[in-house]
Amino acid sequence: MKKVCVLGLGYIGLPTAAMFATHGMHVIGVDVNQHILTTLKNGGIHIQEKGLRELVKKAVDTNTLQISDHPAEADAFIIAVPTPINADKTADLSSVRSAAEAIIPYLRSGNLVVLESTSPPRTTIDLLQPILEKTGLRAGVDFHLAYSPERVLPGEILQELVENARVVGGINRSSAEAGRQLYASFVTGEIMITDATTAEMVKLMENTYRDINIAIANEFSRLADHFGVDVWQGIELANKHPRVNILKPGPGVGGHCISVDPWFLVEAAPHISPLIRTAREVNDHQPEYIVSLLERTLGDLRGISVAVLGLSYKPDVDDLRESPAVEVTHLLVNAGAHVTAFEPYQVDVSFAGFSTTANLEQALAGAECILLLVNHRVFRDLSPDKVRKITPARHIVDTVNAWSSDEWRSSEFLFTRLGVSVEHSKV
Ligand code: SAJ
């Protein structure tokens, strides 16, 4: 049985570790976060992801996944640690550095090391390789070194880990082949071989492409508002074109991927990435635009009670990292509004400046305006008639095109939708 050491047991590392452990490998799962280690050792998991709890339990119970605070000798080492950005939008690769340093005492001839963390181009050869070669072993000769990004959609991780096509980039051909063999243990999608830097670039291209396409959708929402057009109808009609696929406007772009990764390219080559930077700025500005929409709808927000529905960064996940909904809520508080937020996937979360509630009723109880920021399933099916009975609110602002304006208006709510001009809404 091959032994794999996975460093980083987060949204990607933990599913990856459990996947290897339930596909014939013996896995050492390593993390530096004591809370994560304790939770996992006690049979729990710290991430809400469909099917993950069961998969991890099976791996731990069969002792094919052992949890540890330090690496051990293994045939392969997977580095899946966070690569966030600093406040100045520069890449923070400190976790990659420390993971590589942690491997040094255990690296042996014939091993494979794979970096999975989304990283700036050339991180594998310029940062990781020199650290690992401090062992005296030569990358590509004594041990294999590769880069292989994940491309799973949070909420569908376990299925996409297996079925999605996978890119494996080696510092040389034999390293790429070693990576292909490792992932073939559970990946049923096509495994495509390339070099390490191309693999790093591919990952960044995927998410940057998505960020730019979300940015144009957000910019269309502002233009539609300006011209008195319903952006949602416009997108529906435009997407009938065989080669057009305009994405959905919203309150902004969150998560630790799409809102982060493009900055790696901007930082690495600022003089030749103006479009990428601008798209990031458009998306980062969208929360302010949402607040301006409320001000145009309600007037001065000082003292207005707003019920915010949804704080996570996207529908039906519990992840609030870089969430635009949280940013909108902070801006509302700064504008003087009294905000109560309800996040069904994180009912215990708390923030300075606004209160959160354990249920919808509490959030709506004293509201004058209901602001829908995340298209959670539980919000999509809300009945205006029922809502009307449990809240004094008469203003609805829907930023995710979840609700029917006719239904809410027929229950005597004033209804505003992102991307449909306030004036247009009064039609
Ligand atoms: N969003 C919009 N409008 C849209 C689509 C998304 O406003 O039409 C917003 C979402 O609400 C969210 C943000 O963008 O705040 C990002 O959502 P997402 O679903 O695009 O991205 P992630 O971060 O959940 O997952 C992405 C995926 N990458 C691509 O779709 C190219 C996933 O495949 C990656 O593996 C993941 O990033 C990652 O880990 O890099």
Short mmCIF file of N, CA, C and O in Angstrom, two decimals, residues 69-153:
data_model
loop_
_atom_site.label_atom_id
_atom_site.label_comp_id
_atom_site.label_asym_id
_atom_site.label_seq_id
_atom_site.Cartn_x
_atom_site.Cartn_y
_atom_site.Cartn_z
N ASP A 69 0.11 16.15 13.77
CA ASP A 69 0.55 17.57 13.68
C ASP A 69 1.91 17.69 13.02
O ASP A 69 2.50 18.76 12.96
N HIS A 70 2.41 16.54 12.51
CA HIS A 70 3.69 16.63 11.80
C HIS A 70 3.74 15.53 10.73
O HIS A 70 3.09 14.50 10.85
N PRO A 71 4.54 15.76 9.67
CA PRO A 71 4.61 14.78 8.58
C PRO A 71 5.31 13.50 9.03
O PRO A 71 5.81 13.41 10.16
N ALA A 72 5.32 12.53 8.15
CA ALA A 72 6.06 11.28 8.41
C ALA A 72 6.60 10.82 7.07
O ALA A 72 6.21 11.32 6.02
N GLU A 73 7.53 9.85 7.11
CA GLU A 73 8.04 9.31 5.84
C GLU A 73 6.88 8.78 5.02
O GLU A 73 5.95 8.17 5.57
N ALA A 74 6.92 9.04 3.72
CA ALA A 74 5.83 8.58 2.85
C ALA A 74 6.36 8.45 1.43
O ALA A 74 7.46 8.92 1.12
N ASP A 75 5.58 7.82 0.57
CA ASP A 75 5.97 7.73 -0.85
C ASP A 75 5.67 9.04 -1.57
O ASP A 75 6.37 9.43 -2.50
N ALA A 76 4.60 9.74 -1.09
CA ALA A 76 4.22 10.99 -1.75
C ALA A 76 3.78 12.01 -0.70
O ALA A 76 3.19 11.64 0.33
N PHE A 77 4.10 13.26 -0.96
CA PHE A 77 3.69 14.37 -0.08
C PHE A 77 2.83 15.34 -0.90
O PHE A 77 3.26 15.77 -1.99
N ILE A 78 1.65 15.65 -0.38
CA ILE A 78 0.74 16.59 -1.06
C ILE A 78 0.66 17.86 -0.20
O ILE A 78 0.33 17.77 0.99
N ILE A 79 0.97 19.00 -0.77
CA ILE A 79 0.87 20.27 -0.03
C ILE A 79 -0.40 20.99 -0.49
O ILE A 79 -0.50 21.42 -1.64
N ALA A 80 -1.36 21.06 0.46
CA ALA A 80 -2.66 21.68 0.13
C ALA A 80 -2.98 22.70 1.21
O ALA A 80 -4.00 22.60 1.91
N VAL A 81 -2.09 23.66 1.37
CA VAL A 81 -2.24 24.66 2.44
C VAL A 81 -2.77 25.97 1.86
O VAL A 81 -2.72 26.18 0.64
N PRO A 82 -3.28 26.86 2.70
CA PRO A 82 -3.87 28.12 2.20
C PRO A 82 -2.82 29.02 1.55
O PRO A 82 -1.67 29.08 1.99
N THR A 83 -3.22 29.69 0.50
CA THR A 83 -2.36 30.72 -0.12
C THR A 83 -3.20 31.98 -0.28
O THR A 83 -3.65 32.33 -1.38
N PRO A 84 -3.45 32.66 0.85
CA PRO A 84 -4.28 33.88 0.80
C PRO A 84 -3.50 35.07 0.23
O PRO A 84 -2.33 34.92 -0.14
N ILE A 85 -4.17 36.19 0.17
CA ILE A 85 -3.47 37.43 -0.20
C ILE A 85 -3.40 38.33 1.03
O ILE A 85 -4.28 38.30 1.89
N ASN A 86 -2.36 39.15 1.05
CA ASN A 86 -2.21 40.13 2.13
C ASN A 86 -3.10 41.34 1.82
O ASN A 86 -3.66 41.43 0.72
N ALA A 87 -3.18 42.24 2.77
CA ALA A 87 -4.04 43.43 2.57
C ALA A 87 -3.62 44.21 1.33
O ALA A 87 -4.44 44.82 0.65
N ASP A 88 -2.33 44.15 1.00
CA ASP A 88 -1.86 44.90 -0.19
C ASP A 88 -1.96 44.06 -1.46
O ASP A 88 -1.34 44.37 -2.48
N LYS A 89 -2.74 42.98 -1.40
CA LYS A 89 -3.03 42.12 -2.56
C LYS A 89 -1.81 41.33 -3.03
O LYS A 89 -1.79 40.83 -4.15
N THR A 90 -0.79 41.23 -2.20
CA THR A 90 0.36 40.38 -2.55
C THR A 90 0.11 38.97 -2.01
O THR A 90 -0.61 38.79 -1.02
N ALA A 91 0.71 37.99 -2.69
CA ALA A 91 0.49 36.59 -2.30
C ALA A 91 1.19 36.29 -0.97
O ALA A 91 2.34 36.68 -0.75
N ASP A 92 0.48 35.60 -0.10
CA ASP A 92 1.05 35.14 1.17
C ASP A 92 1.35 33.65 1.02
O ASP A 92 0.47 32.80 1.14
N LEU A 93 2.61 33.33 0.76
CA LEU A 93 3.03 31.94 0.52
C LEU A 93 3.71 31.34 1.74
O LEU A 93 4.41 30.32 1.65
N SER A 94 3.49 31.96 2.88
CA SER A 94 4.19 31.50 4.10
C SER A 94 3.84 30.06 4.45
O SER A 94 4.68 29.29 4.89
N SER A 95 2.57 29.68 4.22
CA SER A 95 2.18 28.30 4.56
C SER A 95 2.84 27.30 3.62
O SER A 95 3.20 26.19 4.04
N VAL A 96 3.03 27.67 2.37
CA VAL A 96 3.71 26.77 1.44
C VAL A 96 5.16 26.58 1.88
O VAL A 96 5.69 25.47 1.92
N ARG A 97 5.79 27.70 2.27
CA ARG A 97 7.18 27.63 2.73
C ARG A 97 7.29 26.71 3.95
O ARG A 97 8.13 25.80 4.00
N SER A 98 6.39 26.93 4.93
CA SER A 98 6.53 26.14 6.17
C SER A 98 6.18 24.68 5.94
O SER A 98 6.79 23.79 6.54
N ALA A 99 5.26 24.41 5.02
CA ALA A 99 4.94 23.00 4.71
C ALA A 99 6.16 22.34 4.07
O ALA A 99 6.53 21.20 4.42
N ALA A 100 6.81 23.05 3.15
CA ALA A 100 8.01 22.48 2.49
C ALA A 100 9.11 22.23 3.52
O ALA A 100 9.74 21.16 3.54
N GLU A 101 9.29 23.19 4.42
CA GLU A 101 10.32 23.01 5.46
C GLU A 101 10.00 21.79 6.34
O GLU A 101 10.88 21.02 6.73
N ALA A 102 8.70 21.59 6.59
CA ALA A 102 8.28 20.48 7.47
C ALA A 102 8.55 19.13 6.83
O ALA A 102 8.76 18.12 7.53
N ILE A 103 8.55 19.10 5.50
CA ILE A 103 8.77 17.83 4.78
C ILE A 103 10.24 17.41 4.81
O ILE A 103 10.57 16.23 4.83
N ILE A 104 11.13 18.40 4.86
CA ILE A 104 12.57 18.13 4.68
C ILE A 104 13.09 16.93 5.48
O ILE A 104 13.74 16.03 4.93
N PRO A 105 12.77 16.82 6.76
CA PRO A 105 13.33 15.67 7.52
C PRO A 105 12.83 14.31 7.05
O PRO A 105 13.42 13.29 7.39
N TYR A 106 11.76 14.31 6.27
CA TYR A 106 11.13 13.03 5.91
C TYR A 106 11.27 12.68 4.44
O TYR A 106 10.89 11.60 4.03
N LEU A 107 11.82 13.61 3.65
CA LEU A 107 11.91 13.39 2.20
C LEU A 107 13.00 12.36 1.90
O LEU A 107 14.11 12.43 2.41
N ARG A 108 12.64 11.39 1.06
CA ARG A 108 13.59 10.32 0.73
C ARG A 108 13.72 10.19 -0.78
O ARG A 108 12.82 10.59 -1.53
N SER A 109 14.76 9.59 -1.24
CA SER A 109 14.96 9.35 -2.67
C SER A 109 13.78 8.52 -3.20
O SER A 109 13.29 7.61 -2.50
N GLY A 110 13.30 8.93 -4.37
CA GLY A 110 12.19 8.18 -4.98
C GLY A 110 10.83 8.74 -4.62
O GLY A 110 9.80 8.36 -5.18
N ASN A 111 10.79 9.69 -3.66
CA ASN A 111 9.50 10.28 -3.25
C ASN A 111 8.96 11.19 -4.35
O ASN A 111 9.67 11.58 -5.28
N LEU A 112 7.67 11.52 -4.21
CA LEU A 112 7.00 12.51 -5.05
C LEU A 112 6.45 13.60 -4.14
O LEU A 112 5.85 13.31 -3.10
N VAL A 113 6.69 14.86 -4.52
CA VAL A 113 6.07 15.99 -3.80
C VAL A 113 5.18 16.73 -4.80
O VAL A 113 5.61 17.07 -5.91
N VAL A 114 3.90 16.96 -4.39
CA VAL A 114 2.97 17.67 -5.27
C VAL A 114 2.45 18.89 -4.52
O VAL A 114 1.93 18.76 -3.40
N LEU A 115 2.58 20.07 -5.13
CA LEU A 115 1.95 21.28 -4.60
C LEU A 115 0.57 21.39 -5.24
O LEU A 115 0.45 21.38 -6.47
N GLU A 116 -0.47 21.51 -4.42
CA GLU A 116 -1.84 21.68 -4.94
C GLU A 116 -2.34 23.11 -4.74
O GLU A 116 -3.23 23.57 -5.45
N SER A 117 -1.78 23.80 -3.78
CA SER A 117 -2.30 25.14 -3.46
C SER A 117 -2.19 26.08 -4.65
O SER A 117 -1.16 26.10 -5.33
N THR A 118 -3.25 26.85 -4.89
CA THR A 118 -3.21 27.83 -5.97
C THR A 118 -2.09 28.82 -5.67
O THR A 118 -2.03 29.38 -4.58
N SER A 119 -1.17 28.98 -6.63
CA SER A 119 0.05 29.76 -6.36
C SER A 119 0.42 30.58 -7.59
O SER A 119 0.06 30.22 -8.71
N PRO A 120 1.19 31.67 -7.41
CA PRO A 120 1.67 32.45 -8.56
C PRO A 120 2.51 31.56 -9.48
O PRO A 120 3.16 30.61 -9.00
N PRO A 121 2.55 31.88 -10.78
CA PRO A 121 3.37 31.09 -11.71
C PRO A 121 4.82 31.04 -11.25
O PRO A 121 5.35 32.02 -10.74
N ARG A 122 5.44 29.87 -11.37
CA ARG A 122 6.85 29.61 -11.02
C ARG A 122 7.07 29.35 -9.54
O ARG A 122 8.20 29.20 -9.09
N THR A 123 5.99 29.26 -8.72
CA THR A 123 6.19 28.97 -7.29
C THR A 123 6.85 27.60 -7.10
O THR A 123 7.75 27.45 -6.27
N THR A 124 6.42 26.60 -7.87
CA THR A 124 6.98 25.25 -7.70
C THR A 124 8.48 25.23 -7.95
O THR A 124 9.26 24.70 -7.15
N ILE A 125 8.93 25.86 -9.04
CA ILE A 125 10.36 25.77 -9.37
C ILE A 125 11.19 26.84 -8.65
O ILE A 125 12.34 26.60 -8.29
N ASP A 126 10.61 27.99 -8.36
CA ASP A 126 11.44 29.05 -7.75
C ASP A 126 11.38 29.07 -6.22
O ASP A 126 12.31 29.53 -5.57
N LEU A 127 10.28 28.57 -5.65
CA LEU A 127 10.16 28.63 -4.18
C LEU A 127 10.27 27.23 -3.56
O LEU A 127 11.10 26.99 -2.68
N LEU A 128 9.46 26.30 -4.09
CA LEU A 128 9.38 24.97 -3.45
C LEU A 128 10.64 24.14 -3.71
O LEU A 128 11.24 23.58 -2.78
N GLN A 129 11.09 24.13 -4.96
CA GLN A 129 12.22 23.26 -5.31
C GLN A 129 13.48 23.56 -4.49
O GLN A 129 14.07 22.66 -3.89
N PRO A 130 13.89 24.84 -4.38
CA PRO A 130 15.11 25.13 -3.60
C PRO A 130 14.99 24.71 -2.13
O PRO A 130 15.95 24.22 -1.53
N ILE A 131 13.80 24.84 -1.56
CA ILE A 131 13.64 24.44 -0.15
C ILE A 131 13.85 22.93 -0.03
O ILE A 131 14.61 22.44 0.81
N LEU A 132 13.18 22.18 -0.90
CA LEU A 132 13.26 20.71 -0.81
C LEU A 132 14.67 20.21 -1.13
O LEU A 132 15.13 19.21 -0.60
N GLU A 133 15.39 20.95 -1.96
CA GLU A 133 16.75 20.50 -2.32
C GLU A 133 17.76 20.79 -1.23
O GLU A 133 18.93 20.41 -1.33
N LYS A 134 17.28 21.44 -0.14
CA LYS A 134 18.18 21.61 1.02
C LYS A 134 18.49 20.25 1.64
O LYS A 134 19.41 20.12 2.45
N THR A 135 17.69 19.25 1.26
CA THR A 135 17.96 17.88 1.75
C THR A 135 19.20 17.27 1.08
O THR A 135 19.65 16.20 1.48
N GLY A 136 19.67 17.95 0.01
CA GLY A 136 20.77 17.36 -0.76
C GLY A 136 20.23 16.48 -1.89
O GLY A 136 20.97 16.08 -2.79
N LEU A 137 18.92 16.22 -1.85
CA LEU A 137 18.32 15.44 -2.95
C LEU A 137 18.00 16.39 -4.09
O LEU A 137 17.64 17.55 -3.87
N ARG A 138 18.12 15.91 -5.34
CA ARG A 138 17.88 16.78 -6.49
C ARG A 138 16.47 16.55 -7.05
O ARG A 138 16.09 15.39 -7.34
N ALA A 139 15.72 17.64 -7.18
CA ALA A 139 14.36 17.53 -7.72
C ALA A 139 14.44 17.08 -9.17
O ALA A 139 15.29 17.52 -9.93
N GLY A 140 13.52 16.14 -9.51
CA GLY A 140 13.49 15.67 -10.89
C GLY A 140 14.48 14.54 -11.13
O GLY A 140 14.39 13.84 -12.14
N VAL A 141 15.41 14.37 -10.18
CA VAL A 141 16.40 13.28 -10.32
C VAL A 141 16.22 12.30 -9.15
O VAL A 141 15.85 11.15 -9.32
N ASP A 142 16.48 12.80 -7.93
CA ASP A 142 16.35 11.93 -6.75
C ASP A 142 14.90 11.82 -6.28
O ASP A 142 14.50 10.82 -5.68
N PHE A 143 14.12 12.91 -6.46
CA PHE A 143 12.69 12.83 -6.11
C PHE A 143 11.89 13.58 -7.18
O PHE A 143 12.43 14.44 -7.87
N HIS A 144 10.62 13.20 -7.29
CA HIS A 144 9.75 13.85 -8.28
C HIS A 144 9.11 15.09 -7.66
O HIS A 144 8.78 15.11 -6.46
N LEU A 145 8.90 16.12 -8.48
CA LEU A 145 8.26 17.35 -7.99
C LEU A 145 7.24 17.81 -9.03
O LEU A 145 7.57 17.95 -10.22
N ALA A 146 5.99 18.00 -8.58
CA ALA A 146 4.92 18.36 -9.53
C ALA A 146 3.98 19.38 -8.90
O ALA A 146 4.01 19.63 -7.69
N TYR A 147 3.14 19.95 -9.77
CA TYR A 147 2.07 20.87 -9.34
C TYR A 147 0.77 20.36 -9.93
O TYR A 147 0.69 20.04 -11.13
N SER A 148 -0.25 20.24 -9.08
CA SER A 148 -1.54 19.78 -9.61
C SER A 148 -2.67 20.49 -8.86
O SER A 148 -2.93 20.20 -7.70
N PRO A 149 -3.31 21.45 -9.51
CA PRO A 149 -4.37 22.20 -8.82
C PRO A 149 -5.67 21.42 -8.76
O PRO A 149 -5.94 20.56 -9.60
N GLU A 150 -6.47 21.72 -7.74
CA GLU A 150 -7.82 21.14 -7.72
C GLU A 150 -8.70 22.12 -8.49
O GLU A 150 -8.37 23.27 -8.71
N ARG A 151 -9.82 21.66 -8.93
CA ARG A 151 -10.77 22.55 -9.62
C ARG A 151 -12.20 22.18 -9.25
O ARG A 151 -13.10 22.20 -10.07
N VAL A 152 -12.34 21.82 -7.98
CA VAL A 152 -13.66 21.35 -7.52
C VAL A 152 -14.51 22.52 -7.08
O VAL A 152 -14.00 23.56 -6.66
N LEU A 153 -15.82 22.36 -7.20
CA LEU A 153 -16.76 23.41 -6.79
C LEU A 153 -17.21 23.13 -5.36
O LEU A 153 -17.79 22.06 -5.11
#
